[in-house]
Tab-separated table of C-alpha atoms in Angstrom:
chain	number	residue	atom	x	y	z
F	1	MET	CA	143.752	60.138	50.915
F	2	THR	CA	140.447	58.590	49.969
F	3	GLU	CA	138.574	60.240	47.167
F	4	ARG	CA	134.822	60.447	47.251
F	5	GLU	CA	132.439	60.435	44.369
F	6	ILE	CA	130.409	63.620	44.360
F	7	GLU	CA	127.344	64.444	42.326
F	8	ILE	CA	126.185	68.024	41.916
F	9	THR	CA	123.911	69.997	39.655
F	10	LEU	CA	126.298	72.386	37.971
F	11	ASN	CA	124.738	75.169	35.939
F	12	GLY	CA	121.615	73.076	35.500
F	13	ARG	CA	123.333	69.820	34.493
F	14	ARG	CA	124.027	66.755	36.634
F	15	ARG	CA	127.765	66.311	36.953
F	16	LYS	CA	129.864	63.727	38.777
F	17	PHE	CA	133.439	64.075	39.910
F	18	ARG	CA	135.855	62.515	42.371
F	19	ALA	CA	137.415	64.730	45.011
F	20	LYS	CA	139.796	64.457	47.913
F	21	PRO	CA	138.514	65.682	51.286
F	22	ASN	CA	140.781	68.729	51.214
F	23	GLU	CA	139.879	69.964	47.723
F	24	LEU	CA	138.184	73.308	47.498
F	25	LEU	CA	135.146	73.976	45.389
F	26	ILE	CA	136.868	76.788	43.489
F	27	ASN	CA	139.688	74.501	42.335
F	28	VAL	CA	137.278	71.816	41.173
F	29	LEU	CA	135.260	74.386	39.224
F	30	ARG	CA	138.291	75.954	37.604
F	31	ASP	CA	140.559	72.943	37.066
F	32	ARG	CA	138.139	70.070	36.389
F	33	PHE	CA	135.280	71.882	34.734
F	34	SER	CA	137.244	74.765	33.182
F	35	LEU	CA	134.805	77.246	34.685
F	36	THR	CA	137.271	80.048	35.276
F	37	GLY	CA	134.733	82.794	35.979
F	38	ALA	CA	135.003	82.456	39.748
F	39	LYS	CA	138.345	83.958	40.715
F	40	TYR	CA	140.784	83.010	43.432
F	41	GLY	CA	141.406	86.306	45.217
F	42	CYS	CA	142.353	86.306	48.882
F	43	GLY	CA	141.607	82.698	49.834
F	44	LEU	CA	140.358	83.937	53.207
F	45	GLY	CA	136.787	84.967	52.589
F	46	GLU	CA	137.570	88.678	52.557
F	47	CYS	CA	137.202	89.644	48.896
F	48	GLY	CA	134.237	87.789	47.363
F	49	ALA	CA	135.888	87.212	43.954
F	50	CYS	CA	135.216	83.457	44.224
F	51	THR	CA	131.464	83.820	44.835
F	52	VAL	CA	129.171	81.209	43.286
F	53	LEU	CA	125.548	80.394	44.051
F	54	VAL	CA	124.747	77.278	46.070
F	55	GLU	CA	120.996	76.653	46.219
F	56	GLY	CA	120.623	80.223	44.973
F	57	LYS	CA	122.602	81.765	47.833
F	58	PRO	CA	126.006	83.379	47.364
F	59	VAL	CA	128.797	81.291	48.820
F	60	LEU	CA	132.576	81.713	48.894
F	61	SER	CA	133.894	78.826	46.798
F	62	CYS	CA	137.428	79.263	48.186
F	63	LEU	CA	136.181	78.389	51.686
F	64	THR	CA	133.920	75.553	50.611
F	65	LEU	CA	135.048	71.951	50.475
F	66	ALA	CA	134.117	70.352	47.172
F	67	VAL	CA	133.003	67.162	48.934
F	68	SER	CA	130.508	69.142	51.007
F	69	MET	CA	128.636	70.055	47.813
F	70	ASP	CA	127.368	66.507	47.245
F	71	GLY	CA	123.712	66.693	46.184
F	72	HIS	CA	123.682	70.483	45.920
F	73	ASP	CA	122.842	72.900	43.125
F	74	VAL	CA	125.843	75.036	42.142
F	75	ARG	CA	125.673	77.915	39.697
F	76	THR	CA	128.602	79.902	38.350
F	77	ILE	CA	128.715	83.025	36.197
F	78	GLU	CA	128.993	80.775	33.121
F	79	GLY	CA	125.593	79.283	33.882
F	80	LEU	CA	123.799	82.543	34.517
F	81	GLY	CA	122.400	83.521	31.136
F	82	GLY	CA	121.273	81.104	28.462
F	83	GLU	CA	121.589	81.920	24.782
F	84	LYS	CA	121.574	85.552	25.807
F	85	LEU	CA	123.266	87.344	28.678
F	86	ASP	CA	121.474	87.623	32.006
F	87	PRO	CA	119.780	91.050	32.360
F	88	LEU	CA	122.218	91.814	35.160
F	89	GLN	CA	125.165	91.153	32.852
F	90	GLU	CA	123.544	93.451	30.270
F	91	SER	CA	123.122	96.093	32.933
F	92	PHE	CA	126.778	95.813	33.963
F	93	LEU	CA	127.781	96.449	30.348
F	94	GLU	CA	125.359	99.325	29.985
F	95	HIS	CA	126.504	101.089	33.151
F	96	GLY	CA	130.234	100.596	32.612
F	97	ALA	CA	130.374	98.522	35.774
F	98	VAL	CA	133.389	96.521	34.622
F	99	GLN	CA	136.913	97.878	34.865
F	100	CYS	CA	139.596	95.205	35.172
F	101	GLY	CA	136.857	92.575	35.538
F	102	PHE	CA	138.402	90.467	38.287
F	103	CYS	CA	135.636	91.117	40.805
F	104	THR	CA	132.834	91.112	38.234
F	105	PRO	CA	131.777	87.432	38.331
F	106	GLY	CA	131.572	87.519	42.129
F	107	MET	CA	129.763	90.864	42.121
F	108	ILE	CA	127.209	89.613	39.620
F	109	MET	CA	126.548	86.350	41.438
F	110	THR	CA	126.016	88.115	44.772
F	111	ALA	CA	123.843	90.800	43.167
F	112	ARG	CA	121.838	88.130	41.298
F	113	SER	CA	120.942	86.545	44.623
F	114	LEU	CA	119.946	89.938	46.016
F	115	LEU	CA	117.686	90.702	43.037
F	116	ASP	CA	116.112	87.227	43.156
F	117	GLY	CA	114.902	87.943	46.686
F	118	ASN	CA	114.327	91.686	46.322
F	119	PRO	CA	113.665	92.836	42.733
F	120	SER	CA	113.976	96.566	43.474
F	121	PRO	CA	116.479	97.120	46.275
F	122	SER	CA	117.373	100.589	47.510
F	123	GLU	CA	120.912	101.846	47.049
F	124	GLU	CA	121.526	101.257	50.732
F	125	GLU	CA	120.315	97.659	50.487
F	126	ILE	CA	122.590	97.085	47.488
F	127	ARG	CA	125.629	98.480	49.296
F	128	GLU	CA	124.848	96.391	52.355
F	129	TYR	CA	124.400	93.187	50.347
F	130	LEU	CA	127.551	93.725	48.288
F	131	ARG	CA	129.706	94.680	51.258
F	132	GLY	CA	131.671	91.426	51.034
F	133	ASN	CA	132.606	91.882	47.371
F	134	LEU	CA	135.594	94.123	46.921
F	135	CYS	CA	136.502	96.003	43.733
F	136	ARG	CA	140.182	96.851	43.726
F	137	CYS	CA	139.583	99.322	40.867
F	138	THR	CA	137.089	100.982	43.240
F	139	GLY	CA	134.492	101.067	40.489
F	140	TYR	CA	131.647	100.807	42.950
F	141	GLN	CA	129.465	103.607	41.554
F	142	GLY	CA	128.968	101.844	38.229
F	143	ILE	CA	128.334	98.525	39.946
F	144	ILE	CA	125.726	99.963	42.302
F	145	GLN	CA	123.988	101.717	39.386
F	146	ALA	CA	124.007	98.538	37.299
F	147	VAL	CA	122.303	96.568	40.057
F	148	LYS	CA	119.901	99.372	40.891
F	149	HIS	CA	118.663	99.866	37.337
F	150	CYS	CA	118.783	96.214	36.244
F	151	ASN	CA	115.060	95.583	36.663
F	152	GLU	CA	113.904	99.029	35.589
F	153	LYS	CA	113.725	98.850	31.834
F	154	LYS	CA	111.199	97.103	29.595
V	1	MET	CA	145.623	71.375	53.902
V	2	SER	CA	146.154	68.346	56.062
V	3	PRO	CA	142.944	66.312	56.515
V	4	VAL	CA	143.072	62.739	55.323
V	5	ARG	CA	139.606	61.527	56.180
V	6	TYR	CA	136.273	63.150	55.615
V	7	TRP	CA	132.962	62.295	57.218
V	8	ALA	CA	129.578	63.690	56.304
V	9	PRO	CA	127.095	62.403	58.872
V	10	LYS	CA	123.424	63.027	58.128
V	11	THR	CA	122.127	62.677	61.692
V	12	LYS	CA	123.221	63.901	65.099
V	13	ASP	CA	123.645	60.356	66.428
V	14	GLU	CA	125.829	59.416	63.493
V	15	ALA	CA	128.008	62.482	64.150
V	16	LEU	CA	128.330	61.642	67.843
V	17	SER	CA	129.452	58.088	67.146
V	18	ILE	CA	132.048	59.311	64.626
V	19	LEU	CA	133.363	61.796	67.199
V	20	LYS	CA	133.548	59.012	69.783
V	21	GLU	CA	135.739	56.959	67.452
V	22	GLU	CA	137.885	59.774	66.062
V	23	GLY	CA	138.251	61.771	69.302
V	24	PRO	CA	141.032	64.378	69.276
V	25	ARG	CA	142.049	63.544	65.691
V	26	ALA	CA	138.783	64.985	64.441
V	27	ARG	CA	137.814	68.530	63.704
V	28	VAL	CA	134.167	69.426	63.383
V	29	VAL	CA	133.421	71.714	60.444
V	30	ALA	CA	130.102	73.311	59.508
V	31	GLY	CA	130.212	76.489	57.416
V	32	GLY	CA	133.993	76.304	57.199
V	33	THR	CA	134.497	80.055	57.309
V	34	ASN	CA	136.935	79.698	60.218
V	35	VAL	CA	138.129	76.115	59.887
V	36	ILE	CA	139.149	76.223	56.215
V	37	PRO	CA	141.354	79.360	56.463
V	38	ASP	CA	142.868	78.000	59.697
V	39	LEU	CA	143.658	74.652	58.102
V	40	ARG	CA	145.249	76.368	55.142
V	41	ALA	CA	147.294	78.679	57.324
V	42	LYS	CA	148.323	75.575	59.318
V	43	LYS	CA	147.004	77.194	62.463
V	44	LEU	CA	144.931	74.089	62.803
V	45	THR	CA	145.768	70.489	62.050
V	46	ALA	CA	143.238	67.716	61.765
V	47	GLN	CA	143.548	64.227	60.392
V	48	SER	CA	139.859	63.876	60.117
V	49	LEU	CA	137.156	66.361	59.195
V	50	VAL	CA	133.635	65.761	60.452
V	51	ASP	CA	131.395	67.881	58.233
V	52	ILE	CA	128.132	68.346	60.101
V	53	SER	CA	126.611	70.802	57.612
V	54	GLY	CA	124.216	68.149	56.282
V	55	ILE	CA	122.530	67.435	59.629
V	56	ASP	CA	119.191	69.143	59.057
V	57	GLU	CA	117.850	68.391	62.553
V	58	LEU	CA	120.455	70.795	63.997
V	59	ARG	CA	119.287	73.742	61.882
V	60	CYS	CA	116.189	75.185	63.519
V	61	ILE	CA	114.803	78.050	65.585
V	62	GLU	CA	112.100	77.203	68.125
V	63	LYS	CA	110.234	79.422	70.543
V	64	GLY	CA	110.002	77.981	74.045
V	65	GLU	CA	108.634	79.193	77.382
V	66	GLY	CA	110.481	82.492	77.917
V	67	SER	CA	113.339	81.327	75.713
V	68	VAL	CA	114.379	80.523	72.179
V	69	GLN	CA	116.201	77.349	71.261
V	70	ILE	CA	118.485	77.599	68.257
V	71	GLY	CA	120.070	74.665	66.466
V	72	PRO	CA	123.860	75.078	66.169
V	73	LEU	CA	123.787	74.780	62.376
V	74	THR	CA	121.461	77.755	62.034
V	75	THR	CA	123.326	80.221	59.844
V	76	ILE	CA	123.671	83.911	60.597
V	77	ALA	CA	121.512	84.544	57.497
V	78	ASP	CA	118.816	82.219	58.929
V	79	LEU	CA	118.834	84.242	62.153
V	80	LEU	CA	118.458	87.491	60.216
V	81	ASP	CA	115.449	86.083	58.341
V	82	SER	CA	113.706	84.771	61.444
V	83	GLU	CA	110.605	86.444	62.884
V	84	ILE	CA	111.160	84.530	66.145
V	85	ILE	CA	114.631	86.018	66.525
V	86	LYS	CA	113.302	89.485	65.714
V	87	ALA	CA	110.627	89.211	68.403
V	88	GLU	CA	112.364	87.126	71.069
V	89	ALA	CA	116.121	87.619	70.652
V	90	GLY	CA	116.344	91.047	69.036
V	91	LEU	CA	119.715	91.723	70.632
V	92	LEU	CA	121.194	88.719	68.809
V	93	GLY	CA	119.511	89.937	65.614
V	94	GLN	CA	121.246	93.313	65.979
V	95	ALA	CA	124.601	91.551	66.230
V	96	CYS	CA	123.858	89.457	63.136
V	97	ARG	CA	123.402	92.659	61.119
V	98	ALA	CA	126.970	93.621	62.032
V	99	PHE	CA	128.311	90.117	61.319
V	100	ALA	CA	130.869	89.850	58.475
V	101	ASP	CA	129.082	90.082	55.099
V	102	PRO	CA	126.215	88.244	53.361
V	103	LEU	CA	128.611	85.771	51.738
V	104	VAL	CA	129.955	84.618	55.077
V	105	ARG	CA	126.532	84.871	56.755
V	106	HIS	CA	125.102	82.244	54.397
V	107	ARG	CA	127.656	79.685	55.573
V	108	ALA	CA	128.736	80.725	59.071
V	109	THR	CA	126.713	79.047	61.820
V	110	LEU	CA	125.841	80.176	65.333
V	111	GLY	CA	127.329	77.003	66.826
V	112	GLY	CA	130.535	77.591	64.895
V	113	ASN	CA	130.816	81.204	66.028
V	114	LEU	CA	130.645	80.021	69.658
V	115	ALA	CA	132.840	76.919	69.228
V	116	ASN	CA	135.554	79.004	67.538
V	117	ALA	CA	135.604	81.057	70.758
V	118	SER	CA	137.122	84.219	69.386
V	119	PRO	CA	137.145	86.895	72.100
V	120	ALA	CA	135.586	89.128	69.412
V	121	ALA	CA	132.855	86.685	68.263
V	122	ASP	CA	129.915	88.889	67.324
V	123	SER	CA	127.228	86.546	68.640
V	124	ALA	CA	128.857	86.073	72.034
V	125	ALA	CA	128.209	89.423	73.737
V	126	PRO	CA	124.437	89.481	73.016
V	127	LEU	CA	124.040	85.837	74.063
V	128	LEU	CA	125.974	86.503	77.278
V	129	ALA	CA	123.852	89.549	78.042
V	130	LEU	CA	120.610	87.634	77.528
V	131	GLY	CA	121.667	84.543	79.471
V	132	THR	CA	122.362	81.477	77.376
V	133	ASP	CA	122.914	77.773	77.921
V	134	VAL	CA	125.002	75.801	75.457
V	135	LEU	CA	123.515	72.323	75.102
V	136	ILE	CA	126.224	69.748	74.547
V	137	GLU	CA	126.081	66.049	73.785
V	138	SER	CA	128.486	63.155	73.430
V	139	ALA	CA	127.899	59.468	72.759
V	140	PRO	CA	129.546	58.245	75.978
V	141	ALA	CA	128.366	60.931	78.407
V	142	GLY	CA	124.992	62.016	77.046
V	143	LYS	CA	123.658	65.563	77.406
V	144	ARG	CA	124.763	68.505	79.504
V	145	ALA	CA	123.972	72.200	79.578
V	146	VAL	CA	126.790	74.707	80.120
V	147	PRO	CA	126.130	78.389	80.831
V	148	LEU	CA	127.844	80.435	78.123
V	149	GLU	CA	130.010	82.163	80.778
V	150	GLU	CA	131.546	78.782	81.589
V	151	PHE	CA	131.713	77.610	77.981
V	152	PHE	CA	134.464	80.049	76.980
V	153	LEU	CA	137.825	79.189	78.581
V	154	GLY	CA	140.215	81.414	76.592
V	155	PRO	CA	140.986	82.532	73.040
V	156	ASN	CA	139.801	79.650	70.813
V	157	ARG	CA	139.336	77.411	73.855
V	158	THR	CA	136.014	76.087	75.112
V	159	ALA	CA	134.594	73.561	77.559
V	160	LEU	CA	133.780	71.309	74.603
V	161	GLY	CA	135.445	67.892	74.856
V	162	PRO	CA	136.908	66.211	71.738
V	163	ASP	CA	133.975	63.794	71.463
V	164	GLU	CA	131.345	66.441	72.202
V	165	LEU	CA	129.085	68.389	69.893
V	166	ILE	CA	127.006	71.519	70.473
V	167	THR	CA	123.432	70.386	69.857
V	168	GLY	CA	121.520	73.494	70.889
V	169	ILE	CA	121.783	77.093	72.054
V	170	ARG	CA	119.071	78.152	74.474
V	171	VAL	CA	118.771	81.883	75.002
V	172	HIS	CA	116.386	83.776	77.282
V	173	SER	CA	113.768	85.868	75.535
V	174	ASP	CA	114.448	89.598	75.386
V	175	ALA	CA	110.940	90.545	74.221
V	176	HIS	CA	110.312	92.688	77.336
V	177	LEU	CA	113.783	94.265	77.524
V	178	LYS	CA	115.379	97.428	76.199
V	179	LYS	CA	118.504	96.371	74.414
V	180	ARG	CA	121.289	97.485	72.146
V	181	PHE	CA	124.335	95.871	70.563
V	182	ILE	CA	127.126	98.076	69.237
V	183	LYS	CA	130.156	96.818	67.390
V	184	PHE	CA	133.034	99.183	66.828
V	185	GLY	CA	135.345	98.187	63.982
V	186	LEU	CA	137.826	100.069	61.838
V	187	ARG	CA	135.528	99.910	58.814
V	188	LYS	CA	131.926	98.996	58.113
V	189	ALA	CA	132.264	95.639	56.385
V	190	MET	CA	134.219	92.554	57.432
V	191	ALA	CA	135.787	94.147	60.459
V	192	ILE	CA	136.907	92.349	63.580
V	193	SER	CA	135.566	94.481	66.396
V	194	LEU	CA	137.904	96.549	68.532
V	195	VAL	CA	135.216	96.411	71.171
V	196	SER	CA	131.640	95.215	71.079
V	197	VAL	CA	129.032	95.775	73.763
V	198	ALA	CA	125.602	94.308	74.394
V	199	VAL	CA	123.213	95.879	76.890
V	200	ALA	CA	119.843	94.514	78.034
V	201	LEU	CA	117.799	96.566	80.501
V	202	ARG	CA	114.576	95.829	82.337
V	203	MET	CA	113.024	99.236	82.927
V	204	GLU	CA	110.362	100.156	85.475
V	205	ALA	CA	109.184	103.646	84.592
V	206	ASP	CA	112.492	105.527	84.180
V	207	GLN	CA	114.400	103.328	86.573
V	208	VAL	CA	116.616	100.355	85.738
V	209	ALA	CA	115.135	97.321	87.498
V	210	GLY	CA	117.618	94.886	86.050
V	211	ALA	CA	120.666	95.173	83.805
V	212	THR	CA	122.915	92.773	81.984
V	213	VAL	CA	125.974	93.994	80.115
V	214	ALA	CA	128.505	92.014	78.095
V	215	PHE	CA	131.641	93.005	76.186
V	216	GLY	CA	133.507	91.394	73.323
V	217	ALA	CA	137.211	91.753	72.439
V	218	VAL	CA	138.281	93.264	75.768
V	219	ALA	CA	139.418	90.102	77.579
V	220	PRO	CA	140.628	86.564	76.734
V	221	THR	CA	136.966	85.608	76.326
V	222	PRO	CA	133.776	87.589	75.776
V	223	ILE	CA	132.746	88.707	79.262
V	224	ARG	CA	129.841	89.862	81.400
V	225	ALA	CA	130.406	93.057	83.358
V	226	PRO	CA	128.879	92.320	86.788
V	227	TRP	CA	130.164	95.523	88.409
V	228	VAL	CA	128.534	97.665	85.745
V	229	GLU	CA	125.351	95.622	86.053
V	230	ALA	CA	125.238	96.001	89.837
V	231	TYR	CA	125.837	99.741	89.585
V	232	LEU	CA	123.099	100.297	87.011
V	233	THR	CA	120.447	98.360	88.906
V	234	GLY	CA	118.094	100.737	90.672
V	235	LYS	CA	119.509	103.815	88.902
V	236	ARG	CA	117.804	106.371	86.726
V	237	ILE	CA	119.580	107.018	83.452
V	238	SER	CA	121.213	110.436	83.749
V	239	GLU	CA	124.442	112.129	82.732
V	240	GLU	CA	125.899	111.241	86.124
V	241	SER	CA	124.887	107.578	86.155
V	242	LEU	CA	126.055	107.110	82.536
V	243	ALA	CA	129.427	108.664	83.344
V	244	GLU	CA	129.854	106.489	86.413
V	245	ALA	CA	128.820	103.308	84.528
V	246	ALA	CA	131.374	104.160	81.827
V	247	ARG	CA	134.078	104.677	84.476
V	248	ILE	CA	133.301	101.290	86.024
V	249	ALA	CA	133.367	99.630	82.597
V	250	GLU	CA	136.804	101.093	81.838
V	251	TRP	CA	138.039	99.578	85.062
V	252	GLU	CA	136.243	96.264	84.644
V	253	VAL	CA	137.528	95.301	81.174
V	254	SER	CA	141.053	93.952	80.620
V	255	PRO	CA	141.922	94.431	76.944
V	256	ILE	CA	145.230	93.800	75.214
V	257	SER	CA	147.117	95.903	72.672
V	258	ASP	CA	147.360	94.418	69.194
V	259	ILE	CA	147.551	95.484	65.546
V	260	ARG	CA	144.036	96.926	65.700
V	261	ALA	CA	144.241	99.082	68.810
V	262	THR	CA	146.028	99.709	72.071
V	263	SER	CA	144.743	98.483	75.369
V	264	GLU	CA	144.235	102.101	76.550
V	265	TYR	CA	142.114	102.895	73.523
V	266	ARG	CA	139.968	99.782	73.992
V	267	ARG	CA	139.459	100.659	77.653
V	268	HIS	CA	138.293	104.161	76.759
V	269	LEU	CA	136.133	102.810	73.953
V	270	SER	CA	134.440	100.368	76.320
V	271	GLY	CA	133.138	103.251	78.402
V	272	VAL	CA	132.085	105.301	75.385
V	273	LEU	CA	130.248	102.405	73.727
V	274	LEU	CA	128.557	101.373	76.959
V	275	ARG	CA	127.204	104.884	77.379
V	276	ARG	CA	125.979	104.999	73.768
V	277	ALA	CA	124.418	101.542	74.036
V	278	ILE	CA	122.509	102.379	77.212
V	279	GLN	CA	121.259	105.679	75.804
V	280	SER	CA	120.157	104.084	72.569
V	281	ALA	CA	118.583	101.076	74.340
V	282	VAL	CA	116.486	103.287	76.585
V	283	LYS	CA	115.468	105.547	73.708
V	284	GLU	CA	114.611	103.077	70.973
V	285	GLY	CA	115.797	99.569	71.853
V	286	SER	CA	112.324	98.090	72.448
């Protein structure tokens, strides 16, 4: 199987890697770059735990071929804040929006994309936008509140 | 997953010449939201993947004379963001709001939803109801246009040849029609519909001057319902005409029983949803 050389912008830095045509983005992120924030949940696009941002839009990294990312900007939960946490991460802490934590990276990446386009979404808009991210602990109330109040303070 | 070779053409012509060479060995992939799970479940085998997601010329929405032409790589999220779709293909827009979830919508393409040919494809019923041509091209045979009714041949089977690519989807404008799409699933998010219905009505005063009706998930392919359409034409919308249209719909569909519902339930649901869709279209489906 022929490998291809792929160049992406990963969390703001140019990175190169070689990948086989059947390698998935999530495996490259986790195994080659040790970015284990994105989680492998269902592998079918049902749960959203593997969500990362591609060109700022939430994408399921378990259904995305790594080779198809050539030239694209990819952001994972690890690249969200800088020295400090992203305000959305702060808000998740503040509102107790994390239980077991498995869905949290995916939730935050999807919600980040929502807030980037719509800084003060209604509760209904939040629920609609997060409908593809499942929380097996069913801690949705805290998550919705964290997203809703993220841009309120200061 | 099986694929050995990977192609990432940047233009339509490049893609067509790859498909000509690779033929039946190749599988076209765009968003990958169907192809990748199918490859992994070994429901699909392909020696060669032709990834067309980088062909920018096939991702567009253009308003034509009484129609809208949509590039096959237009994502469901693109459709939801489009003012042209809102104004000229509102029925398709309604279906996009019921489509999977935002994560899938950012990758899933309209061309892929049609080429996958699920009987329950959310975009199929509205496109059937509005009247749609699938524009197809291959390097050896050039261009052809296939009416959507003739494009679907069975579950996951289409009129698309192994060297052919969907290059456009041309749908009639629904700006002047009353329309409603209803999808009935077992939950709100990420559901495969038990039944979906799309209704487009041309009203003259309170009388139906023209009707098109399409159903999803009640036959081996998404279908039009010509008997329902013929009945509705010339009728006023009343309790009696709604009840009769629902009765005809129950007779006209041919659903199967599966893990989601029985055939009897889907038949009943077809009538109920048709009635709701017509009522809602006439009331608020501008």
